[in-house]
mmCIF file of N, CA and C in Angstrom:
data_model
loop_
_atom_site.group_PDB
_atom_site.id
_atom_site.type_symbol
_atom_site.label_atom_id
_atom_site.label_comp_id
_atom_site.label_asym_id
_atom_site.label_seq_id
_atom_site.Cartn_x
_atom_site.Cartn_y
_atom_site.Cartn_z
ATOM 1 N N UNK A 1 83.060 82.027 39.519
ATOM 2 C CA UNK A 1 82.709 82.791 40.662
ATOM 3 C C UNK A 1 81.185 82.978 40.689
ATOM 4 N N UNK A 2 80.612 82.683 41.803
ATOM 5 C CA UNK A 2 79.155 82.875 41.951
ATOM 6 C C UNK A 2 78.892 84.233 42.577
ATOM 7 N N UNK A 3 77.791 84.857 42.203
ATOM 8 C CA UNK A 3 77.403 86.121 42.805
ATOM 9 C C UNK A 3 75.876 86.220 42.806
ATOM 10 N N UNK A 4 75.399 87.113 43.633
ATOM 11 C CA UNK A 4 73.981 87.362 43.768
ATOM 12 C C UNK A 4 73.784 88.854 43.977
ATOM 13 N N UNK A 5 72.773 89.403 43.351
ATOM 14 C CA UNK A 5 72.456 90.827 43.479
ATOM 15 C C UNK A 5 71.231 90.942 44.369
ATOM 16 N N UNK A 6 71.296 91.819 45.372
ATOM 17 C CA UNK A 6 70.185 92.041 46.271
ATOM 18 C C UNK A 6 69.916 93.543 46.370
ATOM 19 N N UNK A 7 68.671 93.943 46.190
ATOM 20 C CA UNK A 7 68.288 95.327 46.340
ATOM 21 C C UNK A 7 67.586 95.492 47.684
ATOM 22 N N UNK A 8 68.014 96.483 48.460
ATOM 23 C CA UNK A 8 67.451 96.715 49.784
ATOM 24 C C UNK A 8 67.179 98.199 49.938
ATOM 25 N N UNK A 9 66.262 98.534 50.866
ATOM 26 C CA UNK A 9 65.920 99.914 51.128
ATOM 27 C C UNK A 9 66.173 100.228 52.593
ATOM 28 N N UNK A 10 66.469 101.487 52.888
ATOM 29 C CA UNK A 10 66.685 101.907 54.268
ATOM 30 C C UNK A 10 67.959 102.691 54.404
ATOM 31 N N UNK A 11 68.341 102.956 55.643
ATOM 32 C CA UNK A 11 69.594 103.656 55.928
ATOM 33 C C UNK A 11 70.745 102.807 55.402
ATOM 34 N N UNK A 12 71.576 103.412 54.553
ATOM 35 C CA UNK A 12 72.608 102.652 53.858
ATOM 36 C C UNK A 12 73.529 101.893 54.787
ATOM 37 N N UNK A 13 74.107 102.584 55.760
ATOM 38 C CA UNK A 13 75.066 101.921 56.647
ATOM 39 C C UNK A 13 74.403 100.819 57.458
ATOM 40 N N UNK A 14 73.274 101.119 58.093
ATOM 41 C CA UNK A 14 72.609 100.117 58.943
ATOM 42 C C UNK A 14 72.179 98.909 58.139
ATOM 43 N N UNK A 15 71.679 99.130 56.939
ATOM 44 C CA UNK A 15 71.195 98.036 56.106
ATOM 45 C C UNK A 15 72.334 97.128 55.662
ATOM 46 N N UNK A 16 73.437 97.720 55.205
ATOM 47 C CA UNK A 16 74.587 96.895 54.766
ATOM 48 C C UNK A 16 75.212 96.157 55.942
ATOM 49 N N UNK A 17 75.359 96.829 57.079
ATOM 50 C CA UNK A 17 75.939 96.209 58.273
ATOM 51 C C UNK A 17 75.097 94.982 58.691
ATOM 52 N N UNK A 18 73.804 95.172 58.780
ATOM 53 C CA UNK A 18 72.930 94.082 59.209
ATOM 54 C C UNK A 18 72.978 92.938 58.202
ATOM 55 N N UNK A 19 72.896 93.244 56.907
ATOM 56 C CA UNK A 19 72.906 92.205 55.881
ATOM 57 C C UNK A 19 74.225 91.447 55.867
ATOM 58 N N UNK A 20 75.343 92.159 55.978
ATOM 59 C CA UNK A 20 76.680 91.530 55.947
ATOM 60 C C UNK A 20 76.885 90.645 57.168
ATOM 61 N N UNK A 21 76.450 91.117 58.332
ATOM 62 C CA UNK A 21 76.657 90.349 59.566
ATOM 63 C C UNK A 21 75.735 89.140 59.652
ATOM 64 N N UNK A 22 74.619 89.127 58.979
ATOM 65 C CA UNK A 22 73.668 88.031 59.045
ATOM 66 C C UNK A 22 73.918 86.954 58.001
ATOM 67 N N UNK A 23 74.840 87.192 57.081
ATOM 68 C CA UNK A 23 75.127 86.226 56.018
ATOM 69 C C UNK A 23 76.602 85.840 56.065
ATOM 70 N N UNK A 24 76.944 84.777 55.376
ATOM 71 C CA UNK A 24 78.333 84.281 55.412
ATOM 72 C C UNK A 24 79.083 84.727 54.156
ATOM 73 N N UNK A 25 79.495 85.983 54.155
ATOM 74 C CA UNK A 25 80.270 86.533 53.061
ATOM 75 C C UNK A 25 81.742 86.500 53.404
ATOM 76 N N UNK A 26 82.587 86.525 52.392
ATOM 77 C CA UNK A 26 84.044 86.570 52.593
ATOM 78 C C UNK A 26 84.546 88.013 52.675
ATOM 79 N N UNK A 27 83.858 88.932 52.009
ATOM 80 C CA UNK A 27 84.347 90.282 51.896
ATOM 81 C C UNK A 27 83.205 91.229 51.538
ATOM 82 N N UNK A 28 83.247 92.440 52.085
ATOM 83 C CA UNK A 28 82.325 93.515 51.689
ATOM 84 C C UNK A 28 83.140 94.507 50.887
ATOM 85 N N UNK A 29 82.690 94.830 49.674
ATOM 86 C CA UNK A 29 83.353 95.840 48.850
ATOM 87 C C UNK A 29 82.394 97.011 48.715
ATOM 88 N N UNK A 30 82.870 98.209 49.094
ATOM 89 C CA UNK A 30 82.010 99.381 49.065
ATOM 90 C C UNK A 30 82.798 100.574 48.544
ATOM 91 N N UNK A 31 82.118 101.465 47.851
ATOM 92 C CA UNK A 31 82.770 102.672 47.330
ATOM 93 C C UNK A 31 82.796 103.789 48.344
ATOM 94 N N UNK A 32 83.692 104.729 48.089
ATOM 95 C CA UNK A 32 83.820 105.913 48.951
ATOM 96 C C UNK A 32 83.610 107.147 48.081
ATOM 97 N N UNK A 33 82.809 108.069 48.547
ATOM 98 C CA UNK A 33 82.574 109.305 47.780
ATOM 99 C C UNK A 33 83.744 110.221 47.843
ATOM 100 N N UNK A 34 84.596 110.094 48.841
ATOM 101 C CA UNK A 34 85.774 110.923 48.916
ATOM 102 C C UNK A 34 85.522 112.332 49.399
ATOM 103 N N UNK A 35 84.704 112.507 50.452
ATOM 104 C CA UNK A 35 84.490 113.816 51.023
ATOM 105 C C UNK A 35 85.801 114.362 51.564
ATOM 106 N N UNK A 36 85.915 115.680 51.594
ATOM 107 C CA UNK A 36 87.140 116.234 52.190
ATOM 108 C C UNK A 36 87.137 115.952 53.687
ATOM 109 N N UNK A 37 88.279 116.049 54.340
ATOM 110 C CA UNK A 37 88.374 115.663 55.756
ATOM 111 C C UNK A 37 87.380 116.357 56.679
ATOM 112 N N UNK A 38 87.090 117.637 56.437
ATOM 113 C CA UNK A 38 86.153 118.371 57.287
ATOM 114 C C UNK A 38 84.733 117.835 57.133
ATOM 115 N N UNK A 39 84.289 117.699 55.911
ATOM 116 C CA UNK A 39 82.950 117.163 55.648
ATOM 117 C C UNK A 39 82.837 115.729 56.166
ATOM 118 N N UNK A 40 83.906 114.947 55.975
ATOM 119 C CA UNK A 40 83.904 113.568 56.439
ATOM 120 C C UNK A 40 83.747 113.475 57.949
ATOM 121 N N UNK A 41 84.387 114.379 58.683
ATOM 122 C CA UNK A 41 84.265 114.373 60.148
ATOM 123 C C UNK A 41 82.898 114.836 60.598
ATOM 124 N N UNK A 42 82.355 115.837 59.937
ATOM 125 C CA UNK A 42 81.063 116.400 60.345
ATOM 126 C C UNK A 42 79.910 115.489 59.974
ATOM 127 N N UNK A 43 79.933 114.966 58.770
ATOM 128 C CA UNK A 43 78.807 114.163 58.288
ATOM 129 C C UNK A 43 78.972 112.678 58.592
ATOM 130 N N UNK A 44 80.169 112.230 58.853
ATOM 131 C CA UNK A 44 80.398 110.804 59.001
ATOM 132 C C UNK A 44 80.473 110.176 57.623
ATOM 133 N N UNK A 45 80.875 108.954 57.575
ATOM 134 C CA UNK A 45 81.054 108.297 56.303
ATOM 135 C C UNK A 45 80.377 106.928 56.362
ATOM 136 N N UNK A 46 79.555 106.637 55.388
ATOM 137 C CA UNK A 46 78.877 105.330 55.343
ATOM 138 C C UNK A 46 79.915 104.219 55.281
ATOM 139 N N UNK A 47 80.919 104.379 54.423
ATOM 140 C CA UNK A 47 81.930 103.356 54.305
ATOM 141 C C UNK A 47 82.713 103.159 55.591
ATOM 142 N N UNK A 48 82.973 104.247 56.292
ATOM 143 C CA UNK A 48 83.674 104.176 57.573
ATOM 144 C C UNK A 48 82.841 103.444 58.607
ATOM 145 N N UNK A 49 81.556 103.752 58.707
ATOM 146 C CA UNK A 49 80.669 103.080 59.644
ATOM 147 C C UNK A 49 80.601 101.579 59.359
ATOM 148 N N UNK A 50 80.510 101.237 58.085
ATOM 149 C CA UNK A 50 80.435 99.834 57.713
ATOM 150 C C UNK A 50 81.726 99.118 58.092
ATOM 151 N N UNK A 51 82.879 99.731 57.789
ATOM 152 C CA UNK A 51 84.155 99.119 58.082
ATOM 153 C C UNK A 51 84.328 98.864 59.594
ATOM 154 N N UNK A 52 83.783 99.746 60.415
ATOM 155 C CA UNK A 52 83.909 99.612 61.868
ATOM 156 C C UNK A 52 82.968 98.580 62.473
ATOM 157 N N UNK A 53 81.833 98.337 61.838
ATOM 158 C CA UNK A 53 80.809 97.531 62.461
ATOM 159 C C UNK A 53 80.539 96.168 61.819
ATOM 160 N N UNK A 54 81.105 95.928 60.637
ATOM 161 C CA UNK A 54 80.939 94.635 59.974
ATOM 162 C C UNK A 54 81.989 93.674 60.515
ATOM 163 N N UNK A 55 81.608 92.415 60.715
ATOM 164 C CA UNK A 55 82.510 91.445 61.356
ATOM 165 C C UNK A 55 83.446 90.736 60.364
ATOM 166 N N UNK A 56 83.354 91.093 59.088
ATOM 167 C CA UNK A 56 84.228 90.477 58.059
ATOM 168 C C UNK A 56 85.089 91.578 57.425
ATOM 169 N N UNK A 57 86.108 91.228 56.645
ATOM 170 C CA UNK A 57 86.921 92.254 56.021
ATOM 171 C C UNK A 57 86.114 93.150 55.073
ATOM 172 N N UNK A 58 86.514 94.427 55.027
ATOM 173 C CA UNK A 58 85.854 95.430 54.184
ATOM 174 C C UNK A 58 86.907 96.060 53.291
ATOM 175 N N UNK A 59 86.618 96.156 51.978
ATOM 176 C CA UNK A 59 87.491 96.806 51.032
ATOM 177 C C UNK A 59 86.774 98.069 50.570
ATOM 178 N N UNK A 60 87.375 99.243 50.839
ATOM 179 C CA UNK A 60 86.785 100.501 50.437
ATOM 180 C C UNK A 60 87.499 100.978 49.169
ATOM 181 N N UNK A 61 86.725 101.151 48.095
ATOM 182 C CA UNK A 61 87.274 101.551 46.789
ATOM 183 C C UNK A 61 87.002 103.030 46.585
ATOM 184 N N UNK A 62 88.050 103.760 46.233
ATOM 185 C CA UNK A 62 87.885 105.189 46.021
ATOM 186 C C UNK A 62 87.824 105.518 44.540
#
């Protein structure tokens, strides 16, 4: 299995979405902090934003 590590700076969701959509990946794997439902609704979720806007499959690990 080949892999590559890339360090990027900026807004987490926007940066991952742009990077994933501009490259030919098979899958995006991202962690979830597990905010409670109220905090998740008020603050939004980086993993949720990524899952909604990336054009390839996303695996969210809790």
